[in-house]
Amino acid sequence: MAASIIEMIVFPGFVFLGVLGMIFEYVDRILYARLQNRKGPPWFQPFADFIKLAAKEDIVPREADSVMFKVTPLLAATATVVASFYIPLWGPAALHSFAGDAVVVIYLLTIPTMSFFLAGWYSTSLYSTVGAVRTITQLFAYEVPLFLVILAPGILAKTWSLSEMAAFYSAHPLLCLSNVVGFVVAIVALQGKLERIPFDIPEAETEIVAGTFTEYSGRLLVLFRLAISIETVVGAALISAVFLPFGYGLGAAWGFVVFIVKIAFVMVILAVFKTSVARLRIEQMVNFCWKYVAPAAVLQLFISLILSAFVG
Amino acid sequence: MKKPGKMLAELLRHVTKRPATTQYPFKKIDVPATYRGRIVFISENCIGCKLCMRDCPASAITINKVGEEKIFEAVFDLDKCIYCAQCVLSCNKKALMTSTDFELAQITRKNLRMVYDAKPKPPAPPKEPVVAPPADAGAAPASPQA
Amino acid sequence: MVNPEKIVKIPIGPQHPALKEPACFTVSLNGEKLVDLDLRLGYNHRGVEKAAEGRTYTQNMYLFERVCGICSHSHATCFIQCVEEVAGLEVPPRGRFLRTLIGELERIHSHFLWLGVAAHEIGFDTLLMYSWRDREVVMDLLAMLTGNRVNYAANVIGGAKHDVTDEQKAAILKAVDTLEERTKYYIEVASEETTLIARLSNVGRISLEDVKRLGTVGPTARASGLSQDARRDDPYAAYKEVPFSVITDTHCDVYGRTLVRVGELMESYKIIRYVLQNLPDGPIAAKAPRKIPAGEAVSRYEAPRGEDVHYVRGNGTEKPERVRVRAPTMVNLLSVPKMLEGNNLADVPITVAAIDPCFSCTDRAIRVADADGGNAQVFSWEESRRFGIDWYRKNGVDFTDVNKRLAQRLK
């Protein structure tokens, strides 16, 4: 019981993932700045933002549904932390695992997006509502490709448990090369999930202020930001567990270093991606996802199916 | 040819370069010698024609006669001044100069009132501005523009 | 027919991250599609025209420089041209060339600023950072030449205030080379980057006919194929002697406006090089009298945002009797509702930004008052029509018969 609580709260729960999330938020911000030829924030900026926001007053709009308004940030943060328990972090085995946990992880990672939608919807402000609708529209565009490419490597490994998938691919590292298409698709879909440029349409600053989060302030906003930071790390960990299953047999210390390097690698790709393009319009985003990303995901599925006939 | 991420090469080229931004308050900014900053008053040259007062678009200058002789002091309201340097142009006797001093922010409005005392008079102690002490303001170095 | 219950009205402004100045666009949406746009101005009325009546011409020069934060030289020069015309002053050639030089540097600075703002509106912050970084080059040039980065105070009545030294010439030419190289790169980016083109093309379309009908000016009009430029059509300063071409485009959309602006940057570099190489010798300013004689003048100036028009009436004193400013944004704003027809919510910020709006330059108030200082009076359309008919009748012109005959003809 005590061990579970520590697991939940400290390691690898809220505190650890929160700190890691903020460290990677800093990496993202500094890289974004340096690519733009700016200096960027000092290393403690995400922590300073956190403390500052946490010290501020929560304001719940009179028109908003006060219960939903307060619950959704917590829901978002919790779901991402829970998802991390099923993802292999530095060993091939995740903290908990069972057959089919890959599906559960993807569903758990959908909960933050759903809670953004609910938060925006129950804020009842115009900007929030538009943001909420955009969040959900976008979800339908990237979720299917993401699902397909996370599960496709599972076909080859003949398991839908992330831990077993990681174990299979670290035993057959060459087979990873068959998942390159999936890796690219997953990066694009993750960018959409995290609502970053070019898919930051639900919070497009110049159109709908802060979208879903327009009415949020103080501790509730900080929970949302924390949830996004954690989601970034968990998403990157998911991608690296499925597509980059290297360095698992090195023991805890080196395994941890390799884990950090892998997440950093994914983060760098995400940051460079974010820097080099403009924001799309919502219908362009949906078109792009169904026209290019979804067929690519199906292609990955076929590659895995064909290969599994030979490997099996 | 259309392709996404056209700026990518340019972006990656800049990762190792020094940022183009300046850490301003920690690193001072060089302004050109011709910059129109705080106006400097040279009492010896002033003949009290008050053309500057007449032309000032912001009524930021007041020239006062001190004592019996033809000695003048200038009072600048730096909060009103728009730093157009029309007074420098209007002055026929080169009694007004621009300086490159541009960091003029103050905590209170009172400090923005700057008095250039005429030489013979002892400096007025209560109205001492933080911008530049009045004791040497009268003999402030002329701007390099001149 | 759109179900009225499905219409959502979203206010963009007066306080909104997309707008740097207060203006209110009330957008009626059906889903993401725009059905109606309501525009409200007047949040930033400063009473500049009235203030001008209480100041001398010299003081007004600096007042009009502050009408706009970006095209400050444009407004100041436009005003001074009126004053010079009323006073009958001839600006010496060197003064005219120097005005052109500052004017073109200002155009470069304004267009780079626009490029960054437009990039920000479509969420391409990287382009914003790079274009504003390069804009610093021209800002530094302006600071070196005139002593300030924005409000240049580069004019005196009758000429220019600051002369150019040989070192400054060399510095300008060197900076212009850098800028030209960068601009070529941005043209490349604008013509190749997919996401940029996707966001800009077919957004905010306005046809040549609508441009003519709504009186749109500047790069907005030129991007719809209207070859109109006050520098060529009504040359002022040194533009008669300087060879340059007017950039037009037939895309009719925001993408076309981008291409026109970057194309104009390249023209500006040409003009600057020509001006510096052919700078005539002689005085930079003519001596101006303090009192400007009675008379009135209108002057046109091609500001970076479009044609700027000033009207000045002097009455023989040191102060003008009436000054009227028509900023280019005033006319361009009228075309925004037309441009936004059938577009998405996401296109509103970029379409508004694409006319390069400057709301505080635009805000003027007109108050109709009785001559004896009585109450303000606002005429309705019918009342003003009646008033017009009565006024003409009082002056001996009667249209009643003509109207009757016209009505019969039409039958």
PDB file of N, CA and C in Angstrom, chain B residues 52-125:
ATOM      1  N   CYS B  52      13.751  78.432 -28.306  1.00  0.00           N
ATOM      2  CA  CYS B  52      13.549  77.003 -28.034  1.00  0.00           C
ATOM      3  C   CYS B  52      12.221  76.783 -27.344  1.00  0.00           C
ATOM      4  N   MET B  53      11.904  77.680 -26.403  1.00  0.00           N
ATOM      5  CA  MET B  53      10.632  77.553 -25.680  1.00  0.00           C
ATOM      6  C   MET B  53       9.461  77.697 -26.634  1.00  0.00           C
ATOM      7  N   ARG B  54       9.657  78.594 -27.610  1.00  0.00           N
ATOM      8  CA  ARG B  54       8.573  78.874 -28.536  1.00  0.00           C
ATOM      9  C   ARG B  54       8.351  77.700 -29.489  1.00  0.00           C
ATOM     10  N   ASP B  55       9.430  77.058 -29.877  1.00  0.00           N
ATOM     11  CA  ASP B  55       9.304  75.990 -30.864  1.00  0.00           C
ATOM     12  C   ASP B  55       9.040  74.619 -30.264  1.00  0.00           C
ATOM     13  N   CYS B  56       9.294  74.472 -28.984  1.00  0.00           N
ATOM     14  CA  CYS B  56       9.180  73.134 -28.392  1.00  0.00           C
ATOM     15  C   CYS B  56       7.757  72.602 -28.551  1.00  0.00           C
ATOM     16  N   PRO B  57       7.588  71.475 -29.225  1.00  0.00           N
ATOM     17  CA  PRO B  57       6.229  70.969 -29.446  1.00  0.00           C
ATOM     18  C   PRO B  57       5.575  70.467 -28.164  1.00  0.00           C
ATOM     19  N   ALA B  58       6.385  70.200 -27.152  1.00  0.00           N
ATOM     20  CA  ALA B  58       5.826  69.585 -25.955  1.00  0.00           C
ATOM     21  C   ALA B  58       5.880  70.508 -24.746  1.00  0.00           C
ATOM     22  N   SER B  59       6.272  71.748 -24.953  1.00  0.00           N
ATOM     23  CA  SER B  59       6.486  72.714 -23.854  1.00  0.00           C
ATOM     24  C   SER B  59       7.297  72.084 -22.729  1.00  0.00           C
ATOM     25  N   ALA B  60       8.405  71.514 -23.093  1.00  0.00           N
ATOM     26  CA  ALA B  60       9.208  70.828 -22.089  1.00  0.00           C
ATOM     27  C   ALA B  60      10.342  71.697 -21.560  1.00  0.00           C
ATOM     28  N   ILE B  61      10.615  72.813 -22.218  1.00  0.00           N
ATOM     29  CA  ILE B  61      11.733  73.660 -21.777  1.00  0.00           C
ATOM     30  C   ILE B  61      11.204  74.936 -21.149  1.00  0.00           C
ATOM     31  N   THR B  62      11.849  75.355 -20.092  1.00  0.00           N
ATOM     32  CA  THR B  62      11.607  76.681 -19.547  1.00  0.00           C
ATOM     33  C   THR B  62      12.966  77.326 -19.330  1.00  0.00           C
ATOM     34  N   ILE B  63      13.133  78.518 -19.873  1.00  0.00           N
ATOM     35  CA  ILE B  63      14.387  79.240 -19.666  1.00  0.00           C
ATOM     36  C   ILE B  63      14.080  80.392 -18.707  1.00  0.00           C
ATOM     37  N   ASN B  64      14.815  80.442 -17.612  1.00  0.00           N
ATOM     38  CA  ASN B  64      14.581  81.494 -16.615  1.00  0.00           C
ATOM     39  C   ASN B  64      15.821  82.354 -16.482  1.00  0.00           C
ATOM     40  N   LYS B  65      15.561  83.604 -16.234  1.00  0.00           N
ATOM     41  CA  LYS B  65      16.676  84.502 -15.983  1.00  0.00           C
ATOM     42  C   LYS B  65      17.043  84.385 -14.512  1.00  0.00           C
ATOM     43  N   VAL B  66      18.348  84.305 -14.240  1.00  0.00           N
ATOM     44  CA  VAL B  66      18.772  84.216 -12.842  1.00  0.00           C
ATOM     45  C   VAL B  66      19.510  85.502 -12.491  1.00  0.00           C
ATOM     46  N   GLY B  67      19.111  86.141 -11.457  1.00  0.00           N
ATOM     47  CA  GLY B  67      19.808  87.327 -10.974  1.00  0.00           C
ATOM     48  C   GLY B  67      19.676  88.502 -11.919  1.00  0.00           C
ATOM     49  N   GLU B  68      20.580  89.465 -11.756  1.00  0.00           N
ATOM     50  CA  GLU B  68      20.478  90.714 -12.500  1.00  0.00           C
ATOM     51  C   GLU B  68      21.101  90.612 -13.880  1.00  0.00           C
ATOM     52  N   GLU B  69      22.236  89.869 -13.928  1.00  0.00           N
ATOM     53  CA  GLU B  69      22.941  89.822 -15.209  1.00  0.00           C
ATOM     54  C   GLU B  69      22.208  88.927 -16.191  1.00  0.00           C
ATOM     55  N   LYS B  70      22.767  88.865 -17.392  1.00  0.00           N
ATOM     56  CA  LYS B  70      22.134  88.021 -18.422  1.00  0.00           C
ATOM     57  C   LYS B  70      22.592  86.586 -18.265  1.00  0.00           C
ATOM     58  N   ILE B  71      22.186  85.987 -17.178  1.00  0.00           N
ATOM     59  CA  ILE B  71      22.517  84.584 -16.964  1.00  0.00           C
ATOM     60  C   ILE B  71      21.219  83.798 -16.890  1.00  0.00           C
ATOM     61  N   PHE B  72      21.216  82.653 -17.580  1.00  0.00           N
ATOM     62  CA  PHE B  72      19.954  81.914 -17.694  1.00  0.00           C
ATOM     63  C   PHE B  72      20.113  80.478 -17.226  1.00  0.00           C
ATOM     64  N   GLU B  73      19.056  79.994 -16.660  1.00  0.00           N
ATOM     65  CA  GLU B  73      19.029  78.573 -16.313  1.00  0.00           C
ATOM     66  C   GLU B  73      17.909  77.912 -17.115  1.00  0.00           C
ATOM     67  N   ALA B  74      18.043  76.615 -17.314  1.00  0.00           N
ATOM     68  CA  ALA B  74      17.017  75.905 -18.077  1.00  0.00           C
ATOM     69  C   ALA B  74      16.404  74.830 -17.212  1.00  0.00           C
ATOM     70  N   VAL B  75      15.090  74.683 -17.348  1.00  0.00           N
ATOM     71  CA  VAL B  75      14.396  73.598 -16.658  1.00  0.00           C
ATOM     72  C   VAL B  75      13.787  72.695 -17.731  1.00  0.00           C
ATOM     73  N   PHE B  76      14.151  71.427 -17.676  1.00  0.00           N
ATOM     74  CA  PHE B  76      13.609  70.466 -18.644  1.00  0.00           C
ATOM     75  C   PHE B  76      12.629  69.550 -17.946  1.00  0.00           C
ATOM     76  N   ASP B  77      11.469  69.395 -18.525  1.00  0.00           N
ATOM     77  CA  ASP B  77      10.548  68.366 -18.032  1.00  0.00           C
ATOM     78  C   ASP B  77      10.753  67.143 -18.913  1.00  0.00           C
ATOM     79  N   LEU B  78      11.551  66.228 -18.430  1.00  0.00           N
ATOM     80  CA  LEU B  78      11.898  65.081 -19.272  1.00  0.00           C
ATOM     81  C   LEU B  78      10.697  64.183 -19.547  1.00  0.00           C
ATOM     82  N   ASP B  79       9.675  64.273 -18.698  1.00  0.00           N
ATOM     83  CA  ASP B  79       8.481  63.465 -18.972  1.00  0.00           C
ATOM     84  C   ASP B  79       7.656  64.050 -20.107  1.00  0.00           C
ATOM     85  N   LYS B  80       7.839  65.353 -20.358  1.00  0.00           N
ATOM     86  CA  LYS B  80       7.110  65.947 -21.468  1.00  0.00           C
ATOM     87  C   LYS B  80       7.917  65.879 -22.757  1.00  0.00           C
ATOM     88  N   CYS B  81       9.219  65.910 -22.620  1.00  0.00           N
ATOM     89  CA  CYS B  81      10.094  66.004 -23.791  1.00  0.00           C
ATOM     90  C   CYS B  81       9.850  64.830 -24.730  1.00  0.00           C
ATOM     91  N   ILE B  82       9.751  65.114 -26.034  1.00  0.00           N
ATOM     92  CA  ILE B  82       9.564  64.037 -27.005  1.00  0.00           C
ATOM     93  C   ILE B  82      10.861  63.750 -27.752  1.00  0.00           C
ATOM     94  N   TYR B  83      11.942  64.384 -27.345  1.00  0.00           N
ATOM     95  CA  TYR B  83      13.281  64.112 -27.901  1.00  0.00           C
ATOM     96  C   TYR B  83      13.333  64.303 -29.409  1.00  0.00           C
ATOM     97  N   CYS B  84      12.690  65.394 -29.870  1.00  0.00           N
ATOM     98  CA  CYS B  84      12.720  65.671 -31.297  1.00  0.00           C
ATOM     99  C   CYS B  84      13.913  66.542 -31.651  1.00  0.00           C
ATOM    100  N   ALA B  85      14.504  67.179 -30.633  1.00  0.00           N
ATOM    101  CA  ALA B  85      15.678  68.029 -30.812  1.00  0.00           C
ATOM    102  C   ALA B  85      15.398  69.250 -31.688  1.00  0.00           C
ATOM    103  N   GLN B  86      14.143  69.677 -31.735  1.00  0.00           N
ATOM    104  CA  GLN B  86      13.831  70.911 -32.449  1.00  0.00           C
ATOM    105  C   GLN B  86      14.489  72.103 -31.748  1.00  0.00           C
ATOM    106  N   CYS B  87      14.590  72.047 -30.419  1.00  0.00           N
ATOM    107  CA  CYS B  87      15.191  73.158 -29.677  1.00  0.00           C
ATOM    108  C   CYS B  87      16.651  73.337 -30.079  1.00  0.00           C
ATOM    109  N   VAL B  88      17.334  72.206 -30.328  1.00  0.00           N
ATOM    110  CA  VAL B  88      18.739  72.277 -30.744  1.00  0.00           C
ATOM    111  C   VAL B  88      18.829  72.990 -32.090  1.00  0.00           C
ATOM    112  N   LEU B  89      17.862  72.702 -32.953  1.00  0.00           N
ATOM    113  CA  LEU B  89      17.842  73.316 -34.275  1.00  0.00           C
ATOM    114  C   LEU B  89      17.479  74.803 -34.170  1.00  0.00           C
ATOM    115  N   SER B  90      16.562  75.110 -33.248  1.00  0.00           N
ATOM    116  CA  SER B  90      16.095  76.492 -33.124  1.00  0.00           C
ATOM    117  C   SER B  90      17.155  77.396 -32.504  1.00  0.00           C
ATOM    118  N   CYS B  91      18.012  76.818 -31.685  1.00  0.00           N
ATOM    119  CA  CYS B  91      18.963  77.625 -30.938  1.00  0.00           C
ATOM    120  C   CYS B  91      20.050  78.154 -31.868  1.00  0.00           C
ATOM    121  N   ASN B  92      20.173  79.456 -31.902  1.00  0.00           N
ATOM    122  CA  ASN B  92      21.161  80.050 -32.804  1.00  0.00           C
ATOM    123  C   ASN B  92      22.543  80.134 -32.161  1.00  0.00           C
ATOM    124  N   LYS B  93      22.613  79.948 -30.856  1.00  0.00           N
ATOM    125  CA  LYS B  93      23.875  80.202 -30.137  1.00  0.00           C
ATOM    126  C   LYS B  93      24.527  78.910 -29.645  1.00  0.00           C
ATOM    127  N   LYS B  94      24.034  77.785 -30.089  1.00  0.00           N
ATOM    128  CA  LYS B  94      24.591  76.494 -29.676  1.00  0.00           C
ATOM    129  C   LYS B  94      24.570  76.307 -28.152  1.00  0.00           C
ATOM    130  N   ALA B  95      23.505  76.777 -27.539  1.00  0.00           N
ATOM    131  CA  ALA B  95      23.388  76.607 -26.098  1.00  0.00           C
ATOM    132  C   ALA B  95      22.733  75.279 -25.742  1.00  0.00           C
ATOM    133  N   LEU B  96      22.162  74.622 -26.746  1.00  0.00           N
ATOM    134  CA  LEU B  96      21.500  73.337 -26.492  1.00  0.00           C
ATOM    135  C   LEU B  96      22.134  72.272 -27.371  1.00  0.00           C
ATOM    136  N   MET B  97      22.351  71.133 -26.791  1.00  0.00           N
ATOM    137  CA  MET B  97      22.980  70.028 -27.520  1.00  0.00           C
ATOM    138  C   MET B  97      22.211  68.745 -27.204  1.00  0.00           C
ATOM    139  N   THR B  98      22.281  67.789 -28.122  1.00  0.00           N
ATOM    140  CA  THR B  98      21.740  66.473 -27.765  1.00  0.00           C
ATOM    141  C   THR B  98      22.854  65.647 -27.148  1.00  0.00           C
ATOM    142  N   SER B  99      22.490  64.750 -26.289  1.00  0.00           N
ATOM    143  CA  SER B  99      23.457  63.791 -25.763  1.00  0.00           C
ATOM    144  C   SER B  99      22.944  62.397 -26.085  1.00  0.00           C
ATOM    145  N   THR B 100      23.786  61.403 -25.881  1.00  0.00           N
ATOM    146  CA  THR B 100      23.357  60.038 -26.209  1.00  0.00           C
ATOM    147  C   THR B 100      22.766  59.335 -24.992  1.00  0.00           C
ATOM    148  N   ASP B 101      22.502  60.110 -23.951  1.00  0.00           N
ATOM    149  CA  ASP B 101      21.950  59.537 -22.731  1.00  0.00           C
ATOM    150  C   ASP B 101      20.466  59.212 -22.952  1.00  0.00           C
ATOM    151  N   PHE B 102      20.133  57.946 -22.984  1.00  0.00           N
ATOM    152  CA  PHE B 102      18.727  57.604 -23.255  1.00  0.00           C
ATOM    153  C   PHE B 102      18.072  56.824 -22.120  1.00  0.00           C
ATOM    154  N   GLU B 103      18.840  56.445 -21.112  1.00  0.00           N
ATOM    155  CA  GLU B 103      18.235  55.679 -20.018  1.00  0.00           C
ATOM    156  C   GLU B 103      17.733  56.646 -18.965  1.00  0.00           C
ATOM    157  N   LEU B 104      16.528  57.142 -19.174  1.00  0.00           N
ATOM    158  CA  LEU B 104      16.050  58.260 -18.381  1.00  0.00           C
ATOM    159  C   LEU B 104      14.888  57.902 -17.469  1.00  0.00           C
ATOM    160  N   ALA B 105      14.580  56.623 -17.351  1.00  0.00           N
ATOM    161  CA  ALA B 105      13.432  56.238 -16.543  1.00  0.00           C
ATOM    162  C   ALA B 105      13.676  56.581 -15.068  1.00  0.00           C
ATOM    163  N   GLN B 106      12.639  57.004 -14.414  1.00  0.00           N
ATOM    164  CA  GLN B 106      12.729  57.376 -13.008  1.00  0.00           C
ATOM    165  C   GLN B 106      11.559  56.778 -12.242  1.00  0.00           C
ATOM    166  N   ILE B 107      11.729  56.697 -10.935  1.00  0.00           N
ATOM    167  CA  ILE B 107      10.660  56.149 -10.108  1.00  0.00           C
ATOM    168  C   ILE B 107       9.548  57.175  -9.925  1.00  0.00           C
ATOM    169  N   THR B 108       9.927  58.399  -9.693  1.00  0.00           N
ATOM    170  CA  THR B 108       8.892  59.417  -9.501  1.00  0.00           C
ATOM    171  C   THR B 108       9.013  60.490 -10.561  1.00  0.00           C
ATOM    172  N   ARG B 109       7.907  61.162 -10.733  1.00  0.00           N
ATOM    173  CA  ARG B 109       7.857  62.196 -11.748  1.00  0.00           C
ATOM    174  C   ARG B 109       8.776  63.368 -11.389  1.00  0.00           C
ATOM    175  N   LYS B 110       8.931  63.577 -10.087  1.00  0.00           N
ATOM    176  CA  LYS B 110       9.731  64.714  -9.621  1.00  0.00           C
ATOM    177  C   LYS B 110      11.153  64.641 -10.161  1.00  0.00           C
ATOM    178  N   ASN B 111      11.674  63.398 -10.199  1.00  0.00           N
ATOM    179  CA  ASN B 111      13.052  63.223 -10.654  1.00  0.00           C
ATOM    180  C   ASN B 111      13.231  63.534 -12.127  1.00  0.00           C
ATOM    181  N   LEU B 112      12.109  63.584 -12.837  1.00  0.00           N
ATOM    182  CA  LEU B 112      12.208  63.834 -14.269  1.00  0.00           C
ATOM    183  C   LEU B 112      12.303  65.333 -14.577  1.00  0.00           C
ATOM    184  N   ARG B 113      12.169  66.120 -13.557  1.00  0.00           N
ATOM    185  CA  ARG B 113      12.315  67.559 -13.755  1.00  0.00           C
ATOM    186  C   ARG B 113      13.786  67.885 -13.573  1.00  0.00           C
ATOM    187  N   MET B 114      14.395  68.381 -14.630  1.00  0.00           N
ATOM    188  CA  MET B 114      15.833  68.538 -14.586  1.00  0.00           C
ATOM    189  C   MET B 114      16.198  70.002 -14.689  1.00  0.00           C
ATOM    190  N   VAL B 115      16.996  70.446 -13.738  1.00  0.00           N
ATOM    191  CA  VAL B 115      17.352  71.863 -13.728  1.00  0.00           C
ATOM    192  C   VAL B 115      18.826  71.994 -14.088  1.00  0.00           C
ATOM    193  N   TYR B 116      19.075  72.774 -15.116  1.00  0.00           N
ATOM    194  CA  TYR B 116      20.462  73.119 -15.460  1.00  0.00           C
ATOM    195  C   TYR B 116      20.720  74.485 -14.854  1.00  0.00           C
ATOM    196  N   ASP B 117      21.428  74.507 -13.738  1.00  0.00           N
ATOM    197  CA  ASP B 117      21.659  75.783 -13.079  1.00  0.00           C
ATOM    198  C   ASP B 117      22.678  76.592 -13.845  1.00  0.00           C
ATOM    199  N   ALA B 118      22.490  77.884 -13.759  1.00  0.00           N
ATOM    200  CA  ALA B 118      23.504  78.760 -14.330  1.00  0.00           C
ATOM    201  C   ALA B 118      24.743  78.667 -13.446  1.00  0.00           C
ATOM    202  N   LYS B 119      25.905  78.879 -14.032  1.00  0.00           N
ATOM    203  CA  LYS B 119      27.175  78.675 -13.340  1.00  0.00           C
ATOM    204  C   LYS B 119      27.324  79.432 -12.020  1.00  0.00           C
ATOM    205  N   PRO B 120      27.119  80.768 -12.005  1.00  0.00           N
ATOM    206  CA  PRO B 120      27.496  81.505 -10.788  1.00  0.00           C
ATOM    207  C   PRO B 120      26.683  81.105  -9.578  1.00  0.00           C
ATOM    208  N   LYS B 121      25.500  80.609  -9.822  1.00  0.00           N
ATOM    209  CA  LYS B 121      24.635  80.272  -8.689  1.00  0.00           C
ATOM    210  C   LYS B 121      25.048  78.941  -8.085  1.00  0.00           C
ATOM    211  N   PRO B 122      25.031  78.842  -6.747  1.00  0.00           N
ATOM    212  CA  PRO B 122      25.321  77.534  -6.162  1.00  0.00           C
ATOM    213  C   PRO B 122      24.180  76.571  -6.489  1.00  0.00           C
ATOM    214  N   PRO B 123      24.504  75.289  -6.637  1.00  0.00           N
ATOM    215  CA  PRO B 123      23.457  74.329  -7.028  1.00  0.00           C
ATOM    216  C   PRO B 123      22.344  74.245  -5.991  1.00  0.00           C
ATOM    217  N   ALA B 124      21.151  74.173  -6.490  1.00  0.00           N
ATOM    218  CA  ALA B 124      19.992  74.086  -5.593  1.00  0.00           C
ATOM    219  C   ALA B 124      19.887  72.664  -5.054  1.00  0.00           C
ATOM    220  N   PRO B 125      20.046  72.493  -3.744  1.00  0.00           N
ATOM    221  CA  PRO B 125      20.112  71.121  -3.216  1.00  0.00           C
ATOM    222  C   PRO B 125      18.819  70.312  -3.273  1.00  0.00           C
TER     223      PRO B 125
END
